[in-house]
Amino acid sequence: MSVRTDDTRQIAALARLSFSDDELRVLTGEMKAILDYMAHLSRVTLDGVEPAFSLLRCDNVFREDCVGEMLTPDDALSNAPDRHGDLFRVPAFLPKD
Amino acid sequence: MRVTNDVAIGFEIHAQLATATKIFCACANEPGGRPNSRVCPVCLGLPGALPVLNREAVELGMRVALALGSDITTRSSFSRKNYFYPDLPKGYQITQHWTTLASGGHVELDVEGTKKRIRIRGIHIEEDAGKTVHTLHIDGVCGSGKSCDSGGTSVSSGAHGSSAAGLVDMNRCGVPLVEIVSDPDISSPEEADAYLRKVHQILIYLGVTAGELHQGNVRFDTNVSIRNAGDGSLGTPCEIKNLNSFKAVGKALSFEIERQRRILDAGGAVEHETLLWDERAERALPMRSKEKACDYRYFPEPDLGDLVIGDDWIDRVRRYMPELPDEHALRLRKWYGLREYTARVLTAEPAMATYFEDTLANLLHALGEVPDRIVDPAARLLAVPFKTREKMSVVFSEMEDINPGRLPELAEVTANWVTVMVGAWVNESGVDLETLALSRLPAARLALVIAARVRGTVNEPAAKRLLVAAIDSSESVEELLERLDLTQVTDSAAIETLVADVLFLHPAEVERLRAGEGKLLRFLVGQVMKRSGGKADPVIVNDVLVRLLGIE
Amino acid sequence: MKLHELTFSEIRHGLSTGTFSAHDLVESALDRIESVDSSLNAFIRVRDRENALAEADEIDAVRVRGGKLGPLAGIPVAVKDNISTRGLGTTCASRILAGYDPPYDATAVERLRNAGAIVVGKTNLDEFAMGSSNENSAYGPVRNPWDSNRVPGGSSGGSAAAVAAGEAVLALGTDTGGSVRQPAGFCGIVGVKPSYGRVSRYGLVAFASSFDQIGTMSRDVEGAAEFLTAISGSDHRDATASDVDVQQYTSPVTGDLRGVRIGIPQESIGEGVDREIAEAVQGAADAMRSLGADVDTLSLEHSKYAIASYYLIADAEASSNLARYDGVKYGHRASGVGELDEIIAKTRSEGFGPEVKRRIMLGTYALAAGYYDDYYLRAQRVRSLIVDDFTRAFERFDAILTPTSPTPAFRLGEHVDDPLAMYLSDIFTVPANLAGIAALSMPCGLSGAGLPIGLQITVDRFVEPTMFRIAREYEAALDLRLRAPDVNGMGQCG
Ligand SMILES: [Zn+2]
């Protein structure tokens, strides 16, 4: 699979990263080399092989429905880059679906 | 109006589950309060924090699945839905994607006498996002806020312009949601309304959600398409998000159906779009193209194991399933001989139906003419909807052979008191029925008021005064009857004296009545009632008048 | 002998006999940091001296009274800076978390404190634990105490260097693809990656959630084992922490490995592996054989696909785990005005270093519509085959012996321009993470250039006792005490 600069630009938008055109060109080259290497996985015969998603995880681990310790608003906001009273403040944005 | 069977509508219903804590952390699940006061490292998305699933959220989800006849998935899993939004603190939502809690099932509708089935595609549980208030920020002063969020509660008309700052409250992050996805089986806004109200009623009966639409406890997304005139296949659907009331759904559907018809009538093709409903402008607006290009990059949530639900667990949840509205209405008819209409009115809200059953049991007890089994405390306990099916079936079998006697009549009277008289007071006062029933007018107290009326101790107007007094005062019903002097005069001799006085005072009217002006009888009854201070039994007054005047 | 050169076992003995106090130990560690860390750069932040000494004094007082003390009482430990510590900050060596102070402690930190250990500081790492050389740090590279021109390995390079140089007796690292074992190998110490689920991940800043494990580092096997015993076990805050019983991982040396079956994968001592490293591993096998172990070769057929499978899955998870750094709740936020989307992109682009960005890009790609099946899903299926290889291998063997890395510590800057070459150096460590099994790296000799060579002992999931037993017996038989290098004379070979 060949990665083009346009693909990289689109992936960058999805990942909320911004790159200069030069950076994008270099990055595209690096990604291409790495993905080419990854592509050798396509040589493995995988008939009937299930993915290993939940291999190591335990089924049915639950928490009982009891209220525990919570942070105070001041603790919650202690690391905030910007706040307004008890609220996190962020720059202008548009509502999403 | 056009024929609407060419329209195909489906819904995604999101309901906040009424657990004590959030779905993946131990923060309290409560509305309101100081912003960012019900948060912890987990729901704030702090680095290193991890989710642990709340068992109760699963069980409430299972209840919904069982109520809708869905198959609970033996092994389901959680996935991450990745997108950036300020009130989504982890940058992803934990939801169920490939394998969901349940699939299949249906909701039975009765739209103007026609039965219809709406198929359920799937049910899953997931976490809610936080809330953002958009403000106009002018010279360091925050202007008035408008609420908006990624969970889709409300968007103002200003939303498509930009505002200068967003203020984020994470209290709602991690509140458990159940999502019910239907097939596009609905063919009109009327059916849509019936479907949503039915599902809402079921959720309330199940006790799984607070269910307040204006609080955003329940939210709707819909998809609408128009079938191809030729082969009847589904057309391209458009989604409308951000619907927060039954009214908004109706308006949005009418708007969207009209829009698509205009396009098709003009020979155009409907393009797949996601629209946001703008409540204020009553218009659905397309999202900007930049937002359309979303790729959620779902993948299995590595922090959570699978959810494995065996038959044992399902049986346990089933055993403690509350009664559903249809079952409840049927039981009210069977047990008390209520009419179908009355049973439906009562079961619109479980709180009302419960109050009715409780009041009726107390009334029967007060009148002393009840089969013991109904007033037996254990059976009375069963007369609330949150009981097990198992116990209910026992009671059913015991009830079969009881002679109903005066029961149906008393049941209708009680239903009338609960829905009309108490209902009027509730509407006027704004105090909700459950609060009233728990505080100022417990069922036993209301039953004594009704008993006074049924026994004829008070007449109709006096009974209404007695009800209001019973709500407003802490005196016993007996004390109230005495203090307010409401006891009906039923003594014929006393009434005869009053009638004689009236006949003496109104000779002209008596003449005209005798001459055939029948409506004057009501006038004379009214005069007698007035002289009795409203206490005379109007039926006896009527009888005495007729007898003394010798008219038919 | 100086305090900072003692092993954990010697220190514990000295503490119990009153040869020195916790106060002496903490003072020695902090002095050592003061004198050598300007050249090593192992620490990002060092604990306030007065506070740390006050803690030590308390422990000494309890000891004098004859009170009950935890198994790590008075031991100075270093904690990798991607593990949350309240009041000590946690940066992941990233600009994006500059100034972030978590309002809670990681479970492992809570447990080490309960065991009486004293945290002396937070150690440097590759940003968000992404790297094998510790060159990807916003706080500058860490230097290898054995040779300051060489890398200490990564990503737990700061923890490894700190332990090797005597700045701490024990350290916590984290291992996602070899990040404890490889630097332990490069710095000549013992490093353990426990089975997945052995140690709670609560408070460990996630890189790749299905691989991340907190591990222990020490100058001897005993220290790594005791430390692991102290921090292991189930945790109601981590659904992936296992409730399999924790055993006491320490036990006396017996001089006997009879009945222990050890396998050496042919691939691990063949092509692409330095000859002297292959020889050192063979030498270790011989030593174990002479202790009575049965040693044989085996083949792990799919291990050649491990790197590709590992990086696709790890980066995919990382792309999601690192989405939370958007400048809303904590950490860096880009200045300037504009639309939020742009500010977030600017924040992230300023806050993350090049390697982190590369991995987020690769991971986003692997999950994107149209690529998911070919990359992420395929990698997860190949992972199943790798797991099956191990399942079969552990039917025949109790442990698998390999080098930790194909080469000893490489030079600073050697792989910086070739990310893929850097990834390939993890060839022997990533399989254990893919399979969730336990592995340990310990020294097994010095290269011709005088650099430590790491030996990796891998066992099946939750069979840590066997792993420690082999390591302990081999350590006792090895008769190769790696002297903590003289950091002040760095550059000369020990
Ligand atoms: Zn929380």
JSON list of N, CA, C and O in Angstrom, two decimals, chain B residues 76-116:
[
{"chain": "B", "resi": 76, "resn": "SER", "atom": "N", "xyz": [-20.78, -9.75, 24.95]},
{"chain": "B", "resi": 76, "resn": "SER", "atom": "CA", "xyz": [-20.69, -8.47, 24.25]},
{"chain": "B", "resi": 76, "resn": "SER", "atom": "C", "xyz": [-19.43, -7.76, 24.72]},
{"chain": "B", "resi": 76, "resn": "SER", "atom": "O", "xyz": [-18.79, -8.18, 25.69]},
{"chain": "B", "resi": 77, "resn": "SER", "atom": "N", "xyz": [-19.06, -6.70, 24.02]},
{"chain": "B", "resi": 77, "resn": "SER", "atom": "CA", "xyz": [-17.80, -6.06, 24.34]},
{"chain": "B", "resi": 77, "resn": "SER", "atom": "C", "xyz": [-17.94, -4.55, 24.19]},
{"chain": "B", "resi": 77, "resn": "SER", "atom": "O", "xyz": [-18.91, -4.05, 23.65]},
{"chain": "B", "resi": 78, "resn": "PHE", "atom": "N", "xyz": [-16.94, -3.85, 24.69]},
{"chain": "B", "resi": 78, "resn": "PHE", "atom": "CA", "xyz": [-16.93, -2.40, 24.60]},
{"chain": "B", "resi": 78, "resn": "PHE", "atom": "C", "xyz": [-15.91, -1.93, 23.56]},
{"chain": "B", "resi": 78, "resn": "PHE", "atom": "O", "xyz": [-14.91, -2.61, 23.32]},
{"chain": "B", "resi": 79, "resn": "SER", "atom": "N", "xyz": [-16.22, -0.81, 22.96]},
{"chain": "B", "resi": 79, "resn": "SER", "atom": "CA", "xyz": [-15.32, -0.24, 21.96]},
{"chain": "B", "resi": 79, "resn": "SER", "atom": "C", "xyz": [-15.13, 1.24, 22.23]},
{"chain": "B", "resi": 79, "resn": "SER", "atom": "O", "xyz": [-15.89, 1.85, 22.97]},
{"chain": "B", "resi": 80, "resn": "ARG", "atom": "N", "xyz": [-14.08, 1.77, 21.62]},
{"chain": "B", "resi": 80, "resn": "ARG", "atom": "CA", "xyz": [-13.87, 3.20, 21.71]},
{"chain": "B", "resi": 80, "resn": "ARG", "atom": "C", "xyz": [-14.32, 3.86, 20.41]},
{"chain": "B", "resi": 80, "resn": "ARG", "atom": "O", "xyz": [-13.97, 3.40, 19.34]},
{"chain": "B", "resi": 81, "resn": "LYS", "atom": "N", "xyz": [-15.07, 4.93, 20.57]},
{"chain": "B", "resi": 81, "resn": "LYS", "atom": "CA", "xyz": [-15.47, 5.76, 19.44]},
{"chain": "B", "resi": 81, "resn": "LYS", "atom": "C", "xyz": [-14.66, 7.05, 19.56]},
{"chain": "B", "resi": 81, "resn": "LYS", "atom": "O", "xyz": [-14.85, 7.83, 20.49]},
{"chain": "B", "resi": 82, "resn": "ASN", "atom": "N", "xyz": [-13.73, 7.23, 18.64]},
{"chain": "B", "resi": 82, "resn": "ASN", "atom": "CA", "xyz": [-12.77, 8.32, 18.76]},
{"chain": "B", "resi": 82, "resn": "ASN", "atom": "C", "xyz": [-13.22, 9.59, 18.05]},
{"chain": "B", "resi": 82, "resn": "ASN", "atom": "O", "xyz": [-13.49, 9.56, 16.85]},
{"chain": "B", "resi": 83, "resn": "TYR", "atom": "N", "xyz": [-13.33, 10.67, 18.78]},
{"chain": "B", "resi": 83, "resn": "TYR", "atom": "CA", "xyz": [-13.52, 11.99, 18.17]},
{"chain": "B", "resi": 83, "resn": "TYR", "atom": "C", "xyz": [-13.15, 13.06, 19.18]},
{"chain": "B", "resi": 83, "resn": "TYR", "atom": "O", "xyz": [-13.19, 12.82, 20.38]},
{"chain": "B", "resi": 84, "resn": "PHE", "atom": "N", "xyz": [-12.77, 14.20, 18.66]},
{"chain": "B", "resi": 84, "resn": "PHE", "atom": "CA", "xyz": [-12.34, 15.29, 19.54]},
{"chain": "B", "resi": 84, "resn": "PHE", "atom": "C", "xyz": [-13.51, 16.20, 19.84]},
{"chain": "B", "resi": 84, "resn": "PHE", "atom": "O", "xyz": [-14.21, 16.64, 18.92]},
{"chain": "B", "resi": 85, "resn": "TYR", "atom": "N", "xyz": [-13.72, 16.48, 21.08]},
{"chain": "B", "resi": 85, "resn": "TYR", "atom": "CA", "xyz": [-14.70, 17.48, 21.47]},
{"chain": "B", "resi": 85, "resn": "TYR", "atom": "C", "xyz": [-14.39, 17.89, 22.91]},
{"chain": "B", "resi": 85, "resn": "TYR", "atom": "O", "xyz": [-14.04, 17.05, 23.72]},
{"chain": "B", "resi": 86, "resn": "PRO", "atom": "N", "xyz": [-14.49, 19.19, 23.22]},
{"chain": "B", "resi": 86, "resn": "PRO", "atom": "CA", "xyz": [-14.02, 19.65, 24.53]},
{"chain": "B", "resi": 86, "resn": "PRO", "atom": "C", "xyz": [-14.72, 18.96, 25.72]},
{"chain": "B", "resi": 86, "resn": "PRO", "atom": "O", "xyz": [-14.11, 18.81, 26.77]},
{"chain": "B", "resi": 87, "resn": "ASP", "atom": "N", "xyz": [-15.99, 18.56, 25.54]},
{"chain": "B", "resi": 87, "resn": "ASP", "atom": "CA", "xyz": [-16.65, 17.94, 26.69]},
{"chain": "B", "resi": 87, "resn": "ASP", "atom": "C", "xyz": [-16.56, 16.41, 26.66]},
{"chain": "B", "resi": 87, "resn": "ASP", "atom": "O", "xyz": [-17.26, 15.72, 27.38]},
{"chain": "B", "resi": 88, "resn": "LEU", "atom": "N", "xyz": [-15.68, 15.91, 25.80]},
{"chain": "B", "resi": 88, "resn": "LEU", "atom": "CA", "xyz": [-15.39, 14.47, 25.77]},
{"chain": "B", "resi": 88, "resn": "LEU", "atom": "C", "xyz": [-13.95, 14.31, 26.25]},
{"chain": "B", "resi": 88, "resn": "LEU", "atom": "O", "xyz": [-13.01, 14.31, 25.46]},
{"chain": "B", "resi": 89, "resn": "PRO", "atom": "N", "xyz": [-13.76, 14.21, 27.57]},
{"chain": "B", "resi": 89, "resn": "PRO", "atom": "CA", "xyz": [-12.40, 14.42, 28.11]},
{"chain": "B", "resi": 89, "resn": "PRO", "atom": "C", "xyz": [-11.35, 13.40, 27.68]},
{"chain": "B", "resi": 89, "resn": "PRO", "atom": "O", "xyz": [-10.18, 13.74, 27.64]},
{"chain": "B", "resi": 90, "resn": "LYS", "atom": "N", "xyz": [-11.71, 12.19, 27.33]},
{"chain": "B", "resi": 90, "resn": "LYS", "atom": "CA", "xyz": [-10.70, 11.22, 26.93]},
{"chain": "B", "resi": 90, "resn": "LYS", "atom": "C", "xyz": [-10.39, 11.30, 25.43]},
{"chain": "B", "resi": 90, "resn": "LYS", "atom": "O", "xyz": [-9.47, 10.66, 24.96]},
{"chain": "B", "resi": 91, "resn": "GLY", "atom": "N", "xyz": [-11.20, 12.04, 24.69]},
{"chain": "B", "resi": 91, "resn": "GLY", "atom": "CA", "xyz": [-11.03, 12.05, 23.24]},
{"chain": "B", "resi": 91, "resn": "GLY", "atom": "C", "xyz": [-11.67, 10.83, 22.60]},
{"chain": "B", "resi": 91, "resn": "GLY", "atom": "O", "xyz": [-11.51, 10.60, 21.41]},
{"chain": "B", "resi": 92, "resn": "TYR", "atom": "N", "xyz": [-12.35, 10.04, 23.39]},
{"chain": "B", "resi": 92, "resn": "TYR", "atom": "CA", "xyz": [-13.15, 8.93, 22.85]},
{"chain": "B", "resi": 92, "resn": "TYR", "atom": "C", "xyz": [-14.28, 8.63, 23.81]},
{"chain": "B", "resi": 92, "resn": "TYR", "atom": "O", "xyz": [-14.21, 8.96, 25.00]},
{"chain": "B", "resi": 93, "resn": "GLN", "atom": "N", "xyz": [-15.32, 8.04, 23.26]},
{"chain": "B", "resi": 93, "resn": "GLN", "atom": "CA", "xyz": [-16.45, 7.61, 24.07]},
{"chain": "B", "resi": 93, "resn": "GLN", "atom": "C", "xyz": [-16.40, 6.09, 24.17]},
{"chain": "B", "resi": 93, "resn": "GLN", "atom": "O", "xyz": [-16.21, 5.42, 23.15]},
{"chain": "B", "resi": 94, "resn": "ILE", "atom": "N", "xyz": [-16.57, 5.57, 25.37]},
{"chain": "B", "resi": 94, "resn": "ILE", "atom": "CA", "xyz": [-16.65, 4.11, 25.50]},
{"chain": "B", "resi": 94, "resn": "ILE", "atom": "C", "xyz": [-18.09, 3.71, 25.23]},
{"chain": "B", "resi": 94, "resn": "ILE", "atom": "O", "xyz": [-19.02, 4.19, 25.88]},
{"chain": "B", "resi": 95, "resn": "THR", "atom": "N", "xyz": [-18.26, 2.85, 24.23]},
{"chain": "B", "resi": 95, "resn": "THR", "atom": "CA", "xyz": [-19.59, 2.45, 23.82]},
{"chain": "B", "resi": 95, "resn": "THR", "atom": "C", "xyz": [-19.53, 0.98, 23.41]},
{"chain": "B", "resi": 95, "resn": "THR", "atom": "O", "xyz": [-18.51, 0.32, 23.61]},
{"chain": "B", "resi": 96, "resn": "GLN", "atom": "N", "xyz": [-20.64, 0.46, 22.89]},
{"chain": "B", "resi": 96, "resn": "GLN", "atom": "CA", "xyz": [-20.62, -0.91, 22.36]},
{"chain": "B", "resi": 96, "resn": "GLN", "atom": "C", "xyz": [-20.87, -0.80, 20.86]},
{"chain": "B", "resi": 96, "resn": "GLN", "atom": "O", "xyz": [-21.80, -0.12, 20.44]},
{"chain": "B", "resi": 97, "resn": "HIS", "atom": "N", "xyz": [-20.04, -1.45, 20.08]},
{"chain": "B", "resi": 97, "resn": "HIS", "atom": "CA", "xyz": [-20.13, -1.24, 18.64]},
{"chain": "B", "resi": 97, "resn": "HIS", "atom": "C", "xyz": [-20.38, -2.54, 17.87]},
{"chain": "B", "resi": 97, "resn": "HIS", "atom": "O", "xyz": [-21.41, -2.71, 17.25]},
{"chain": "B", "resi": 98, "resn": "TRP", "atom": "N", "xyz": [-19.42, -3.47, 17.96]},
{"chain": "B", "resi": 98, "resn": "TRP", "atom": "CA", "xyz": [-19.57, -4.70, 17.17]},
{"chain": "B", "resi": 98, "resn": "TRP", "atom": "C", "xyz": [-20.54, -5.68, 17.80]},
{"chain": "B", "resi": 98, "resn": "TRP", "atom": "O", "xyz": [-21.36, -6.27, 17.13]},
{"chain": "B", "resi": 99, "resn": "THR", "atom": "N", "xyz": [-20.40, -5.87, 19.09]},
{"chain": "B", "resi": 99, "resn": "THR", "atom": "CA", "xyz": [-21.35, -6.74, 19.78]},
{"chain": "B", "resi": 99, "resn": "THR", "atom": "C", "xyz": [-21.99, -5.92, 20.88]},
{"chain": "B", "resi": 99, "resn": "THR", "atom": "O", "xyz": [-21.31, -5.40, 21.76]},
{"chain": "B", "resi": 100, "resn": "THR", "atom": "N", "xyz": [-23.31, -5.78, 20.82]},
{"chain": "B", "resi": 100, "resn": "THR", "atom": "CA", "xyz": [-24.01, -4.93, 21.76]},
{"chain": "B", "resi": 100, "resn": "THR", "atom": "C", "xyz": [-24.73, -5.78, 22.81]},
{"chain": "B", "resi": 100, "resn": "THR", "atom": "O", "xyz": [-24.89, -6.98, 22.64]},
{"chain": "B", "resi": 101, "resn": "LEU", "atom": "N", "xyz": [-25.20, -5.12, 23.84]},
{"chain": "B", "resi": 101, "resn": "LEU", "atom": "CA", "xyz": [-25.85, -5.81, 24.96]},
{"chain": "B", "resi": 101, "resn": "LEU", "atom": "C", "xyz": [-26.99, -6.72, 24.49]},
{"chain": "B", "resi": 101, "resn": "LEU", "atom": "O", "xyz": [-27.15, -7.83, 24.99]},
{"chain": "B", "resi": 102, "resn": "ALA", "atom": "N", "xyz": [-27.79, -6.24, 23.55]},
{"chain": "B", "resi": 102, "resn": "ALA", "atom": "CA", "xyz": [-28.93, -7.04, 23.09]},
{"chain": "B", "resi": 102, "resn": "ALA", "atom": "C", "xyz": [-29.27, -6.68, 21.66]},
{"chain": "B", "resi": 102, "resn": "ALA", "atom": "O", "xyz": [-28.90, -5.62, 21.17]},
{"chain": "B", "resi": 103, "resn": "SER", "atom": "N", "xyz": [-29.99, -7.58, 21.00]},
{"chain": "B", "resi": 103, "resn": "SER", "atom": "CA", "xyz": [-30.44, -7.29, 19.63]},
{"chain": "B", "resi": 103, "resn": "SER", "atom": "C", "xyz": [-31.83, -7.88, 19.44]},
{"chain": "B", "resi": 103, "resn": "SER", "atom": "O", "xyz": [-32.24, -8.80, 20.14]},
{"chain": "B", "resi": 104, "resn": "GLY", "atom": "N", "xyz": [-32.55, -7.35, 18.47]},
{"chain": "B", "resi": 104, "resn": "GLY", "atom": "CA", "xyz": [-33.90, -7.83, 18.18]},
{"chain": "B", "resi": 104, "resn": "GLY", "atom": "C", "xyz": [-34.91, -7.26, 19.16]},
{"chain": "B", "resi": 104, "resn": "GLY", "atom": "O", "xyz": [-34.59, -6.41, 19.98]},
{"chain": "B", "resi": 105, "resn": "GLY", "atom": "N", "xyz": [-36.16, -7.75, 19.05]},
{"chain": "B", "resi": 105, "resn": "GLY", "atom": "CA", "xyz": [-37.23, -7.26, 19.90]},
{"chain": "B", "resi": 105, "resn": "GLY", "atom": "C", "xyz": [-38.15, -6.32, 19.15]},
{"chain": "B", "resi": 105, "resn": "GLY", "atom": "O", "xyz": [-37.92, -6.05, 17.96]},
{"chain": "B", "resi": 106, "resn": "HIS", "atom": "N", "xyz": [-39.16, -5.87, 19.80]},
{"chain": "B", "resi": 106, "resn": "HIS", "atom": "CA", "xyz": [-40.09, -4.96, 19.14]},
{"chain": "B", "resi": 106, "resn": "HIS", "atom": "C", "xyz": [-40.93, -4.20, 20.14]},
{"chain": "B", "resi": 106, "resn": "HIS", "atom": "O", "xyz": [-41.00, -4.56, 21.32]},
{"chain": "B", "resi": 107, "resn": "VAL", "atom": "N", "xyz": [-41.59, -3.15, 19.63]},
{"chain": "B", "resi": 107, "resn": "VAL", "atom": "CA", "xyz": [-42.53, -2.37, 20.45]},
{"chain": "B", "resi": 107, "resn": "VAL", "atom": "C", "xyz": [-43.87, -2.42, 19.73]},
{"chain": "B", "resi": 107, "resn": "VAL", "atom": "O", "xyz": [-43.93, -2.19, 18.52]},
{"chain": "B", "resi": 108, "resn": "GLU", "atom": "N", "xyz": [-44.91, -2.75, 20.48]},
{"chain": "B", "resi": 108, "resn": "GLU", "atom": "CA", "xyz": [-46.25, -2.87, 19.90]},
{"chain": "B", "resi": 108, "resn": "GLU", "atom": "C", "xyz": [-46.96, -1.53, 20.04]},
{"chain": "B", "resi": 108, "resn": "GLU", "atom": "O", "xyz": [-47.04, -1.00, 21.15]},
{"chain": "B", "resi": 109, "resn": "LEU", "atom": "N", "xyz": [-47.45, -0.98, 18.92]},
{"chain": "B", "resi": 109, "resn": "LEU", "atom": "CA", "xyz": [-48.14, 0.30, 18.99]},
{"chain": "B", "resi": 109, "resn": "LEU", "atom": "C", "xyz": [-49.61, 0.12, 18.70]},
{"chain": "B", "resi": 109, "resn": "LEU", "atom": "O", "xyz": [-50.01, -0.81, 18.01]},
{"chain": "B", "resi": 110, "resn": "ASP", "atom": "N", "xyz": [-50.40, 1.05, 19.23]},
{"chain": "B", "resi": 110, "resn": "ASP", "atom": "CA", "xyz": [-51.82, 1.08, 18.93]},
{"chain": "B", "resi": 110, "resn": "ASP", "atom": "C", "xyz": [-52.12, 2.51, 18.50]},
{"chain": "B", "resi": 110, "resn": "ASP", "atom": "O", "xyz": [-52.28, 3.40, 19.33]},
{"chain": "B", "resi": 111, "resn": "VAL", "atom": "N", "xyz": [-52.09, 2.75, 17.17]},
{"chain": "B", "resi": 111, "resn": "VAL", "atom": "CA", "xyz": [-52.33, 4.10, 16.68]},
{"chain": "B", "resi": 111, "resn": "VAL", "atom": "C", "xyz": [-53.75, 4.17, 16.13]},
{"chain": "B", "resi": 111, "resn": "VAL", "atom": "O", "xyz": [-54.05, 3.58, 15.10]},
{"chain": "B", "resi": 112, "resn": "GLU", "atom": "N", "xyz": [-54.60, 4.88, 16.85]},
{"chain": "B", "resi": 112, "resn": "GLU", "atom": "CA", "xyz": [-56.01, 5.03, 16.47]},
{"chain": "B", "resi": 112, "resn": "GLU", "atom": "C", "xyz": [-56.64, 3.69, 16.11]},
{"chain": "B", "resi": 112, "resn": "GLU", "atom": "O", "xyz": [-57.21, 3.53, 15.04]},
{"chain": "B", "resi": 113, "resn": "GLY", "atom": "N", "xyz": [-56.45, 2.75, 17.01]},
{"chain": "B", "resi": 113, "resn": "GLY", "atom": "CA", "xyz": [-57.11, 1.47, 16.84]},
{"chain": "B", "resi": 113, "resn": "GLY", "atom": "C", "xyz": [-56.36, 0.46, 15.97]},
{"chain": "B", "resi": 113, "resn": "GLY", "atom": "O", "xyz": [-56.72, -0.71, 15.92]},
{"chain": "B", "resi": 114, "resn": "THR", "atom": "N", "xyz": [-55.31, 0.90, 15.28]},
{"chain": "B", "resi": 114, "resn": "THR", "atom": "CA", "xyz": [-54.56, -0.03, 14.44]},
{"chain": "B", "resi": 114, "resn": "THR", "atom": "C", "xyz": [-53.29, -0.47, 15.18]},
{"chain": "B", "resi": 114, "resn": "THR", "atom": "O", "xyz": [-52.55, 0.37, 15.69]},
{"chain": "B", "resi": 115, "resn": "LYS", "atom": "N", "xyz": [-53.08, -1.77, 15.20]},
{"chain": "B", "resi": 115, "resn": "LYS", "atom": "CA", "xyz": [-51.89, -2.28, 15.87]},
{"chain": "B", "resi": 115, "resn": "LYS", "atom": "C", "xyz": [-50.71, -2.28, 14.89]},
{"chain": "B", "resi": 115, "resn": "LYS", "atom": "O", "xyz": [-50.88, -2.54, 13.71]},
{"chain": "B", "resi": 116, "resn": "LYS", "atom": "N", "xyz": [-49.54, -1.98, 15.41]},
{"chain": "B", "resi": 116, "resn": "LYS", "atom": "CA", "xyz": [-48.36, -1.99, 14.55]},
{"chain": "B", "resi": 116, "resn": "LYS", "atom": "C", "xyz": [-47.13, -2.34, 15.38]},
{"chain": "B", "resi": 116, "resn": "LYS", "atom": "O", "xyz": [-47.01, -1.94, 16.52]}
]
